[in-house]
Short mmCIF file of C-alpha atoms in Angstrom, two decimals:
data_model
loop_
_atom_site.label_atom_id
_atom_site.label_comp_id
_atom_site.label_asym_id
_atom_site.label_seq_id
_atom_site.Cartn_x
_atom_site.Cartn_y
_atom_site.Cartn_z
CA MET A 621 32.62 -24.00 -19.45
CA LYS A 622 34.25 -23.33 -16.29
CA ASN A 623 37.34 -25.22 -16.20
CA PHE A 624 37.36 -25.59 -19.63
CA LEU A 625 38.11 -24.52 -23.22
CA LEU A 626 37.66 -26.00 -26.47
CA ALA A 627 40.99 -24.97 -28.90
CA ARG A 628 40.89 -25.91 -32.39
CA CYS A 629 43.36 -28.98 -33.89
CA VAL A 630 43.21 -31.17 -36.72
CA VAL A 631 43.31 -34.64 -36.95
CA ALA A 632 44.03 -36.79 -39.89
CA GLY A 633 43.30 -33.23 -42.03
CA VAL A 634 39.91 -32.53 -40.31
CA ASN A 635 38.96 -29.42 -37.91
CA CYS A 636 38.01 -30.78 -34.71
CA PHE A 637 38.70 -29.51 -31.63
CA ALA A 638 40.75 -30.21 -28.35
CA ILE A 639 39.84 -29.97 -24.61
CA GLU A 640 42.15 -27.89 -22.45
CA THR A 641 42.17 -26.85 -18.54
CA LYS A 642 41.53 -22.59 -18.82
CA VAL A 643 43.73 -22.94 -16.10
CA GLY A 644 47.52 -23.36 -17.16
CA ARG A 645 46.00 -24.42 -20.77
CA VAL A 646 46.68 -28.03 -19.94
CA LYS A 647 45.56 -31.01 -22.72
CA VAL A 648 43.55 -33.42 -21.42
CA ASN A 649 44.72 -36.73 -22.30
CA GLY A 650 43.01 -39.09 -25.05
CA VAL A 651 41.10 -36.43 -26.83
CA GLU A 652 43.17 -36.91 -29.85
CA GLN A 653 42.81 -40.15 -29.84
CA THR A 654 38.54 -40.10 -29.81
CA ASN A 655 38.81 -37.82 -32.35
CA ARG A 656 41.19 -39.34 -34.56
CA THR A 657 38.84 -43.04 -33.52
CA MET A 658 35.35 -40.86 -34.39
CA ILE A 659 36.97 -39.45 -37.87
CA SER A 660 38.30 -42.99 -38.94
CA GLY A 661 34.73 -44.66 -38.07
CA GLY A 662 33.68 -42.38 -40.78
CA LEU A 663 31.73 -39.68 -38.65
CA ALA A 664 31.15 -36.03 -40.09
CA GLU A 665 33.23 -33.34 -38.90
CA LEU A 666 30.08 -31.84 -37.41
CA THR A 667 29.38 -34.38 -35.01
CA VAL A 668 33.06 -34.38 -34.01
CA LYS A 669 32.59 -31.47 -32.88
CA THR A 670 29.41 -32.11 -30.61
CA TYR A 671 30.78 -35.28 -29.36
CA ILE A 672 34.07 -33.44 -28.17
CA SER A 673 32.11 -30.46 -27.18
CA ALA A 674 29.35 -32.87 -25.16
CA LEU A 675 32.54 -34.45 -23.26
CA ALA A 676 33.58 -31.24 -22.66
CA LYS A 677 30.81 -30.13 -20.66
CA TYR A 678 30.89 -33.41 -18.84
CA LEU A 679 34.64 -32.99 -17.44
CA ASP A 680 33.69 -29.38 -16.87
CA PHE A 681 30.75 -31.16 -14.58
CA VAL A 682 32.58 -33.78 -13.12
CA VAL A 683 35.20 -30.97 -11.59
CA GLU A 684 32.32 -28.52 -9.87
CA TYR A 685 30.31 -31.22 -8.73
CA ILE A 686 33.61 -32.70 -6.29
CA SER A 687 34.55 -29.21 -5.76
CA CYS A 688 30.84 -29.15 -4.51
CA LEU A 689 31.10 -32.17 -2.83
CA LEU A 690 33.99 -30.94 -0.63
CA LEU A 691 32.29 -27.80 -0.76
CA PHE A 692 29.44 -29.44 1.34
CA GLY A 693 31.54 -31.60 3.79
CA SER A 694 31.24 -34.78 1.75
CA SER A 695 33.99 -36.83 0.63
CA SER A 696 35.26 -37.67 -2.75
CA ALA A 697 36.32 -41.18 -1.84
CA GLY A 698 33.78 -42.91 -2.55
CA VAL A 699 32.27 -41.50 -5.75
CA ASP A 700 32.43 -43.35 -8.23
CA PHE A 701 31.45 -43.63 -12.16
CA GLU A 702 28.41 -44.63 -12.32
CA TYR A 703 27.52 -42.23 -9.71
CA ILE A 704 28.94 -38.94 -11.12
CA LEU A 705 27.59 -40.08 -15.17
CA ASP A 706 24.08 -40.62 -12.68
CA LYS A 707 23.71 -37.22 -11.79
CA PHE A 708 25.42 -35.53 -14.33
CA PHE A 709 22.06 -36.95 -16.45
CA GLU A 710 20.34 -36.03 -13.58
CA SER A 711 21.50 -32.16 -13.72
CA LEU A 712 20.69 -32.67 -17.69
CA SER A 713 16.86 -33.49 -17.10
CA VAL A 714 16.30 -31.29 -13.97
CA GLY A 715 19.48 -28.75 -13.60
CA GLY A 716 18.99 -26.31 -11.05
CA TYR A 717 15.53 -27.94 -9.88
CA SER A 718 16.97 -31.04 -8.28
CA GLU A 719 15.75 -32.38 -4.59
CA ASP A 720 20.01 -32.72 -4.26
CA GLN A 721 21.66 -30.06 -2.49
CA VAL A 722 25.00 -31.10 -3.85
CA LEU A 723 23.60 -31.12 -7.75
CA ALA A 724 21.56 -27.92 -7.44
CA GLU A 725 24.53 -25.79 -6.23
CA THR A 726 26.39 -27.38 -9.02
CA CYS A 727 23.43 -26.15 -12.40
CA ARG A 728 24.17 -23.11 -10.56
CA ARG A 729 27.61 -22.58 -10.61
CA LEU A 730 27.43 -24.18 -14.15
CA ASN A 731 24.33 -21.87 -15.33
CA LYS A 732 22.77 -25.47 -16.13
CA ARG A 733 18.83 -25.83 -17.29
CA PRO A 734 17.08 -28.65 -17.84
CA VAL A 735 17.65 -29.61 -21.83
CA LYS A 736 14.68 -31.10 -24.61
CA ARG A 737 15.14 -35.13 -24.74
CA ARG A 738 17.32 -35.44 -28.01
CA THR A 739 19.60 -33.00 -26.54
CA ILE A 740 19.80 -36.14 -23.34
CA ASN A 741 20.27 -38.42 -26.38
CA VAL A 742 23.31 -36.44 -28.32
CA TYR A 743 25.05 -36.60 -24.63
CA ARG A 744 24.04 -40.45 -24.35
CA SER A 745 26.19 -41.13 -27.67
CA ALA A 746 28.80 -39.09 -27.62
CA LEU A 747 29.83 -40.13 -23.70
CA LEU A 748 29.10 -43.78 -25.07
CA MET A 749 31.93 -43.15 -28.08
CA VAL A 750 34.24 -41.80 -25.53
CA PHE A 751 34.02 -44.46 -22.93
CA GLN A 752 34.43 -47.48 -25.99
CA VAL A 753 37.86 -45.42 -27.12
CA ALA A 754 38.95 -44.80 -23.76
CA ASP A 755 37.95 -49.13 -22.78
CA LYS A 756 39.76 -50.04 -26.08
CA TYR A 757 42.65 -48.42 -24.79
CA GLU A 758 42.73 -49.08 -21.29
CA ASP A 759 45.94 -50.84 -21.55
CA ALA A 760 48.22 -49.35 -23.73
CA GLU A 761 50.02 -45.90 -23.55
CA VAL A 762 47.25 -43.43 -24.09
CA SER A 763 45.45 -42.61 -20.87
CA LEU A 764 42.20 -42.26 -19.50
CA PHE A 765 40.69 -39.19 -19.66
CA GLY A 766 41.85 -37.18 -16.43
CA LEU A 767 42.87 -34.31 -14.42
CA ASP A 768 46.04 -33.39 -12.15
CA SER A 769 44.04 -32.71 -9.08
CA GLY A 770 44.53 -35.12 -7.16
CA PHE A 771 42.36 -37.46 -7.51
CA GLU A 772 42.50 -40.69 -9.46
CA PRO A 773 41.19 -40.73 -13.13
CA PHE A 774 37.78 -43.45 -13.57
CA LYS A 775 37.00 -46.26 -14.67
CA PHE A 776 35.13 -46.24 -17.19
CA THR A 777 34.11 -49.94 -17.32
CA ARG A 778 34.79 -52.74 -15.63
CA ARG A 779 35.93 -55.34 -17.58
CA VAL A 780 37.20 -58.89 -17.18
CA LYS A 781 40.51 -60.03 -17.31
CA LEU A 782 40.48 -62.89 -19.65
CA LYS A 783 43.22 -64.79 -21.51
CA GLY A 784 43.44 -65.44 -25.16
CA TYR A 785 41.55 -68.99 -25.27
CA GLU A 786 38.48 -68.09 -22.49
CA ILE A 787 38.16 -65.77 -24.99
CA SER A 788 38.77 -67.46 -28.08
CA ARG A 789 36.31 -70.19 -26.36
CA LEU A 790 33.51 -68.02 -25.67
CA GLU A 791 32.97 -66.55 -29.11
CA SER A 792 33.10 -69.73 -30.97
CA GLU A 793 30.89 -71.67 -28.21
CA SER A 794 29.27 -68.81 -26.70
CA PHE A 795 27.64 -65.61 -28.21
CA LEU A 796 25.25 -65.05 -25.05
CA ALA A 797 27.63 -65.87 -22.35
CA GLY A 798 30.59 -64.22 -24.02
CA CYS A 799 27.79 -60.85 -24.12
CA ILE A 800 26.56 -61.43 -20.94
CA ARG A 801 30.46 -61.72 -19.37
CA GLY A 802 31.27 -58.93 -21.63
CA SER A 803 34.74 -59.99 -23.86
CA VAL A 804 32.80 -60.16 -26.69
CA SER A 805 32.66 -57.54 -28.67
CA SER A 806 29.17 -55.79 -28.98
CA ARG A 807 28.71 -56.18 -32.68
CA LEU A 808 28.12 -59.75 -32.67
CA VAL A 809 25.66 -59.76 -30.38
CA ASN A 810 23.53 -59.14 -34.16
CA GLN A 811 24.96 -63.34 -34.76
CA LEU A 812 22.26 -64.19 -31.80
CA PRO A 813 19.87 -66.61 -33.39
CA LYS A 814 16.45 -64.44 -33.57
CA TYR A 815 13.10 -66.42 -32.78
CA TYR A 816 10.27 -64.27 -34.94
CA ARG A 817 7.18 -64.61 -33.32
CA GLY A 818 4.29 -62.58 -35.26
CA SER A 819 2.92 -59.32 -33.81
CA ALA A 820 0.21 -59.18 -31.55
CA LYS A 821 -2.82 -59.98 -33.16
CA HIS A 822 -5.70 -57.53 -31.61
CA PHE A 823 -9.50 -58.06 -31.83
CA VAL A 824 -11.39 -55.87 -33.53
CA GLY A 825 -14.89 -55.94 -32.20
CA GLU A 826 -18.16 -53.09 -32.34
CA LEU A 827 -18.31 -50.45 -29.99
CA ARG A 828 -18.59 -50.74 -26.57
CA LEU A 829 -19.14 -46.65 -26.78
CA ASN A 830 -21.15 -44.62 -29.87
CA ARG A 831 -21.80 -40.52 -30.21
CA GLU A 832 -25.41 -41.11 -29.60
CA ASP A 833 -24.10 -42.45 -25.68
CA ILE A 834 -21.90 -39.36 -25.22
CA LEU A 835 -25.00 -37.25 -26.20
CA ARG A 836 -27.48 -38.51 -23.25
CA ALA A 837 -24.63 -38.95 -21.16
CA ILE A 838 -23.30 -35.25 -21.17
CA PRO A 839 -26.27 -33.67 -19.80
CA LEU A 840 -25.95 -35.03 -16.50
CA ILE A 841 -22.75 -33.95 -15.62
CA LYS A 842 -23.40 -31.56 -13.24
CA ASN A 843 -19.29 -30.64 -12.91
CA LEU A 844 -18.19 -28.06 -16.17
CA ARG A 845 -14.33 -29.84 -15.18
CA ASP A 846 -16.03 -32.59 -16.21
CA ARG A 847 -18.03 -31.80 -18.83
CA CYS A 848 -15.10 -29.53 -20.28
CA VAL A 849 -12.64 -33.11 -19.78
CA ILE A 850 -16.20 -35.59 -21.39
CA THR A 851 -16.81 -32.82 -24.55
CA LEU A 852 -12.57 -32.98 -25.29
CA LEU A 853 -11.63 -36.68 -25.23
CA ALA A 854 -15.20 -36.40 -27.72
CA ALA A 855 -13.86 -33.94 -29.47
CA GLY A 856 -10.08 -34.90 -30.15
CA GLY A 857 -9.97 -38.26 -29.50
CA MET A 858 -7.50 -37.99 -27.42
CA ARG A 859 -5.55 -40.31 -25.03
CA ILE A 860 -6.79 -39.35 -20.93
CA SER A 861 -2.87 -38.58 -19.75
CA GLU A 862 -2.47 -35.58 -22.63
CA CYS A 863 -5.80 -34.41 -21.17
CA LEU A 864 -5.37 -34.10 -17.85
CA GLN A 865 -1.74 -33.16 -18.71
CA LEU A 866 -2.78 -30.18 -20.71
CA LEU A 867 -2.05 -26.71 -19.59
CA GLN A 868 -3.44 -23.29 -20.24
CA ARG A 869 -0.84 -22.24 -22.51
CA ASP A 870 -1.91 -25.54 -24.72
CA ILE A 871 -5.40 -24.00 -25.45
CA ASP A 872 -5.62 -21.06 -27.72
CA THR A 873 -9.14 -19.51 -26.44
CA LYS A 874 -8.78 -17.11 -29.58
CA LYS A 875 -8.04 -19.68 -32.83
CA LEU A 876 -10.26 -22.42 -30.82
CA LYS A 877 -7.28 -25.13 -31.26
CA VAL A 878 -5.40 -27.07 -28.70
CA PHE A 879 -1.62 -28.24 -28.99
CA LEU A 880 -0.38 -31.28 -27.25
CA ARG A 881 3.25 -30.88 -26.11
CA ASP A 882 5.45 -33.89 -24.97
CA PRO A 883 6.47 -33.50 -21.13
CA ARG A 884 9.98 -33.76 -21.78
CA ASP A 885 10.18 -31.15 -24.06
CA ARG A 886 10.00 -28.71 -21.31
CA LEU A 887 11.14 -29.27 -18.09
CA ALA A 888 11.95 -26.35 -17.01
CA VAL A 889 8.45 -24.44 -17.22
CA TYR A 890 6.79 -27.39 -14.45
CA TYR A 891 9.77 -26.50 -12.15
CA GLU A 892 9.33 -22.96 -12.23
CA MET A 893 5.29 -24.04 -11.87
CA GLY A 894 6.54 -25.65 -8.55
CA LEU A 895 6.41 -29.16 -9.01
CA SER A 896 9.16 -31.51 -7.82
CA VAL A 897 10.53 -33.94 -9.92
CA THR A 898 8.83 -36.89 -8.40
CA GLN A 899 5.39 -35.05 -10.01
CA VAL A 900 7.51 -33.89 -12.98
CA ASN A 901 8.51 -37.61 -13.61
CA SER A 902 5.32 -39.32 -13.47
CA LEU A 903 4.08 -37.13 -16.43
CA ARG A 904 3.07 -39.69 -19.29
CA TRP A 905 3.17 -39.63 -22.78
CA LYS A 906 3.70 -41.88 -25.44
CA GLY A 907 3.97 -39.78 -28.05
CA ARG A 908 2.47 -38.36 -30.95
CA SER A 909 3.59 -37.37 -34.73
CA ARG A 910 1.25 -33.66 -34.37
CA PRO A 911 0.88 -31.10 -31.97
CA GLU A 912 -2.70 -30.28 -32.98
CA VAL A 913 -6.01 -31.76 -31.86
CA PHE A 914 -8.18 -32.16 -34.99
CA MET A 915 -11.66 -32.28 -33.09
CA VAL A 916 -15.46 -33.02 -34.41
CA GLU A 917 -18.63 -31.34 -34.13
CA PRO A 918 -20.78 -31.74 -31.80
CA PHE A 919 -18.58 -31.87 -28.93
CA ALA A 920 -15.71 -29.51 -30.55
CA THR A 921 -18.58 -26.82 -30.02
CA MET A 922 -19.76 -27.75 -26.51
CA PHE A 923 -16.03 -28.05 -24.97
CA TRP A 924 -15.24 -24.75 -25.75
CA ARG A 925 -18.94 -23.10 -24.03
CA TYR A 926 -18.61 -25.22 -21.25
CA TYR A 927 -14.36 -24.22 -21.97
CA ALA A 928 -15.45 -20.64 -21.66
CA GLU A 929 -17.76 -21.07 -18.48
CA TYR A 930 -15.62 -23.40 -16.35
CA LEU A 931 -12.71 -20.57 -16.06
CA VAL A 932 -14.93 -17.86 -14.52
CA SER A 933 -16.58 -20.72 -12.78
CA LYS A 934 -16.58 -21.99 -8.61
CA ASP A 935 -15.79 -25.53 -10.07
CA TYR A 936 -11.77 -23.69 -11.33
CA PRO A 937 -10.12 -22.91 -8.30
CA ILE A 938 -7.44 -20.56 -7.66
CA PHE A 939 -7.01 -21.32 -4.63
CA ASP A 940 -5.55 -24.32 -2.73
CA ALA A 941 -6.54 -26.05 0.32
CA ASN A 942 -4.09 -24.16 2.47
CA GLY A 943 -5.62 -20.78 0.98
CA LEU A 944 -2.75 -20.43 -1.07
CA TRP A 945 -2.35 -19.20 -5.06
CA ILE A 946 -2.36 -22.16 -7.27
CA ALA A 947 0.74 -20.46 -8.81
CA HIS A 948 0.72 -24.02 -11.87
CA GLU A 949 -1.07 -23.31 -15.49
CA PHE A 950 -2.82 -26.52 -15.07
CA VAL A 951 -6.84 -26.62 -16.53
CA PHE A 952 -7.90 -29.97 -14.51
CA CYS A 953 -7.37 -29.40 -10.83
CA LEU A 954 -8.97 -31.59 -7.81
CA GLN A 955 -11.35 -29.66 -6.19
CA LYS A 956 -12.15 -30.33 -2.88
CA GLY A 957 -10.26 -31.47 0.56
CA ARG A 958 -6.54 -31.88 1.32
CA THR A 959 -5.35 -31.95 -2.68
CA LYS A 960 -7.57 -29.53 -3.69
CA GLY A 961 -5.75 -27.17 -6.52
CA LEU A 962 -3.21 -30.23 -7.13
CA PRO A 963 -3.30 -31.50 -10.89
CA LEU A 964 -6.08 -33.54 -11.85
CA CYS A 965 -3.08 -35.84 -13.49
CA PHE A 966 -1.71 -36.40 -9.78
CA GLY A 967 -4.71 -38.20 -8.95
CA ASP A 968 -6.02 -40.64 -8.51
CA GLU A 969 -6.94 -42.44 -11.66
CA GLY A 970 -9.28 -45.29 -9.90
CA LEU A 971 -12.07 -42.37 -8.78
CA ILE A 972 -11.87 -40.36 -12.48
CA ARG A 973 -12.60 -44.23 -13.90
CA LYS A 974 -15.55 -44.89 -11.57
CA SER A 975 -17.07 -41.61 -12.15
CA PHE A 976 -16.91 -42.63 -16.25
CA LYS A 977 -17.95 -45.88 -15.16
CA ARG A 978 -21.43 -44.44 -13.21
CA LEU A 979 -22.16 -41.62 -15.52
CA PHE A 980 -22.74 -43.96 -18.79
CA GLU A 981 -24.43 -46.61 -16.55
CA LYS A 982 -27.06 -43.94 -16.19
CA VAL A 983 -27.91 -43.89 -19.97
CA GLY A 984 -27.12 -48.01 -20.15
CA VAL A 985 -23.89 -48.11 -21.17
CA GLU A 986 -21.99 -50.50 -19.44
CA CYS A 987 -17.85 -51.69 -18.72
CA VAL A 988 -16.58 -48.45 -20.69
CA ALA A 989 -13.39 -46.81 -19.55
CA PRO A 990 -11.96 -42.95 -20.73
CA HIS A 991 -10.15 -45.10 -23.78
CA ASP A 992 -13.63 -45.49 -25.43
CA LEU A 993 -14.23 -42.80 -25.90
CA ARG A 994 -10.21 -42.18 -28.50
CA HIS A 995 -12.12 -45.52 -29.65
CA CYS A 996 -15.24 -43.89 -30.70
CA TYR A 997 -13.57 -40.80 -32.27
CA VAL A 998 -11.42 -42.66 -34.27
CA SER A 999 -14.01 -45.02 -35.51
CA PHE A 1000 -16.01 -41.59 -36.82
CA VAL A 1001 -13.61 -39.86 -38.19
CA ALA A 1002 -12.22 -43.13 -40.21
CA ASN A 1003 -15.50 -44.56 -41.50
CA GLU A 1004 -18.49 -41.59 -40.82
CA LEU A 1005 -16.96 -37.90 -40.69
CA GLU A 1006 -17.74 -36.27 -44.11
CA THR A 1007 -15.53 -35.22 -46.95
CA PRO A 1008 -15.42 -33.87 -50.25
CA GLN A 1009 -14.31 -37.58 -51.38
CA GLY A 1010 -17.55 -38.98 -49.06
CA LYS A 1011 -17.55 -40.55 -45.97
CA GLY A 1012 -14.43 -41.66 -43.37
CA GLU A 1013 -11.55 -40.05 -43.94
CA GLY A 1014 -9.89 -44.13 -44.12
CA VAL A 1015 -7.25 -45.34 -42.00
CA GLU A 1016 -4.39 -44.10 -44.00
CA LYS A 1017 -5.45 -39.80 -43.23
CA THR A 1018 -7.06 -41.40 -39.88
CA SER A 1019 -3.76 -42.36 -38.48
CA LYS A 1020 -2.04 -38.98 -39.18
CA ILE A 1021 -4.59 -37.29 -37.78
CA VAL A 1022 -4.58 -39.04 -34.09
CA GLY A 1023 -0.78 -38.61 -33.85
CA HIS A 1024 -0.19 -42.73 -34.84
CA VAL A 1025 3.55 -42.96 -36.15
CA ASN A 1026 1.88 -46.52 -37.42
CA PRO A 1027 -1.97 -46.51 -39.24
CA ALA A 1028 -1.60 -50.13 -38.21
CA SER A 1029 -1.47 -48.85 -34.29
CA THR A 1030 -5.14 -46.50 -35.78
CA ALA A 1031 -6.00 -49.92 -37.11
CA VAL A 1032 -6.80 -51.40 -33.87
CA TYR A 1033 -9.36 -48.46 -33.36
CA ASP A 1034 -11.46 -49.06 -36.26
CA HIS A 1035 -14.93 -50.65 -35.00
CA PHE A 1036 -17.99 -51.90 -36.95
CA ASN A 1037 -20.96 -51.10 -36.17
CA GLN A 1038 -23.09 -54.29 -36.00
CA ASP A 1039 -25.94 -52.43 -36.33
CA GLU A 1040 -25.22 -50.48 -39.45
CA LEU A 1041 -23.01 -53.16 -40.91
CA THR A 1042 -27.03 -55.48 -40.03
CA GLY A 1043 -28.99 -52.65 -42.08
CA ARG A 1044 -26.58 -52.56 -45.39
CA ALA A 1045 -26.82 -56.05 -45.06
CA GLU A 1046 -30.97 -56.30 -45.29
CA GLU A 1047 -30.81 -53.25 -48.19
CA ALA A 1048 -28.23 -55.08 -50.42
CA TYR A 1049 -30.74 -58.43 -50.21
CA ARG A 1050 -33.90 -56.10 -51.29
CA ASN A 1051 -31.42 -54.57 -54.02
CA ILE A 1052 -30.89 -58.24 -55.65
CA GLY A 1053 -33.75 -60.12 -54.07
CA TYR A 1054 -31.72 -62.99 -52.51
CA HIS A 1055 -32.70 -64.90 -49.85
CA PRO A 1056 -36.57 -63.33 -49.57
CA GLU A 1057 -37.67 -64.77 -46.33
CA MET A 1058 -34.87 -64.23 -44.65
CA LEU A 1059 -35.87 -60.07 -43.86
CA SER A 1060 -39.30 -61.52 -43.12
CA GLU A 1061 -38.17 -63.65 -40.53
#
C-alpha cells in the first residue's frame, strides 16, 4: 500500500490489525471498534485480519483516487461515497485497463491488476461489514473512517431519522415498509412471509436433432471454421457461448483435451490482448463444476482432424481488415468485411443461428438451434454411451460430465427417442405374446 500500513494489535484477546498512515503513523479511527464487532460476532481471526486488510486497501484507493482527481484538474467537491465505491470495484475487475483516465492512473500508482471474482466477493463482504459498523456507531462517540486531509468523512449510508414510536409501529405492522425505509434491521427480513410456488416444470419431449442427422450435415459444411464449431459442439456438448469464447491456450493438441474457463478469472489476459472493457463484460459464463470437456466419438476424432486443418487454412485469419496482425487468442473469428479478425463471440449471434438452421434444413431437420447439439450430447451420454456397466452413464454421472451442479438440470436434457421406445415396446409384445393384432396392424 502507498498511504497506509497494517500494525499488529490485540483486541479482546485476539491478534488483529490496526490501520496507520505511513506519514506520521496516525491511527485511522473506527478500526478498533470494527475489530471488536467482528470478534464478538464470532468471526475467525483470519477472517478479521482479511477484512481489515481489505479496508486498508480501500482507504488507500480512496486517498490515491482523490489525489489523481486533483492532478487531472477535477474537483473533489462533487465526489460522493457511492461514486468512490463504484470506482473501487471497477478497479478490482478492470485494473489499469480502464477507459477512465483518472482510474487508470490510480491503478498504475497503486500497481493494481484485475483480480478474480472470489477475491472481489471478499472485498464486498469486508466493506459491507465495515459499513454496517460505521452506520451503527454513526451518532456515537466513535467517528467515521476518515483522514485529517481536509476532506469530510464519507457518509456510508443515508438513513432516514425516525422517532421511537414510528420505528415501533413499522416493526410491528409492516416489516416490508420498515425495510424499504431502512429503519428495520436486516434480520427482520427473514420474518417476511414466503410463498412457495414450486419449481418450474419442464416438458422433456423427443429429440429434435439426433447423431445421424449431425453426421449427414457435417459433409455439407464447406467452411473449416464452421466444421470445427459443429463437431466440437457435438463432441463436447458445450454451450455455444463457451465454444465461441475458447482461446488457443484452452485447446491442448498434444493431450487432445479441451478446457472451459470462467472469463472472470482471467480478466488481465483479455485486457492484454487489447479487448475493451465492454467486450470483456459481454463474455458469458453460466458456471461449470469441472473445466475439462468429455468428448465422445466419432465427433471427437473429426474435430481434431478439422482443427489441425483449420489452423493452417485461409479460413483462420492472421490479419484483420486493416491489415494488422491479430493480437488476440480467440480460436474462432469473423472472416470477411470490416469485422474480419474480430472474435466470433462478439459477432451477431442471430447470423450464427440462421446459418445453423439452414444447414440442417438441407438434411430435412427443421426448427433446430445450436443448443440442440447439447441436448443430443446429454441424451447420448446418459442413455447410449457404451460403458463397462452397460449402456448409458445415467443422469447422476452425466450431470458431472457436462458440468451441471444440480442433476435436476441434466434431467431436462434427457430426452427420449420415440422410435427406440416403440421398438422396445414391440419387442416386449412379441416376447410375451400380448395383443398380436397390434403388431399386424
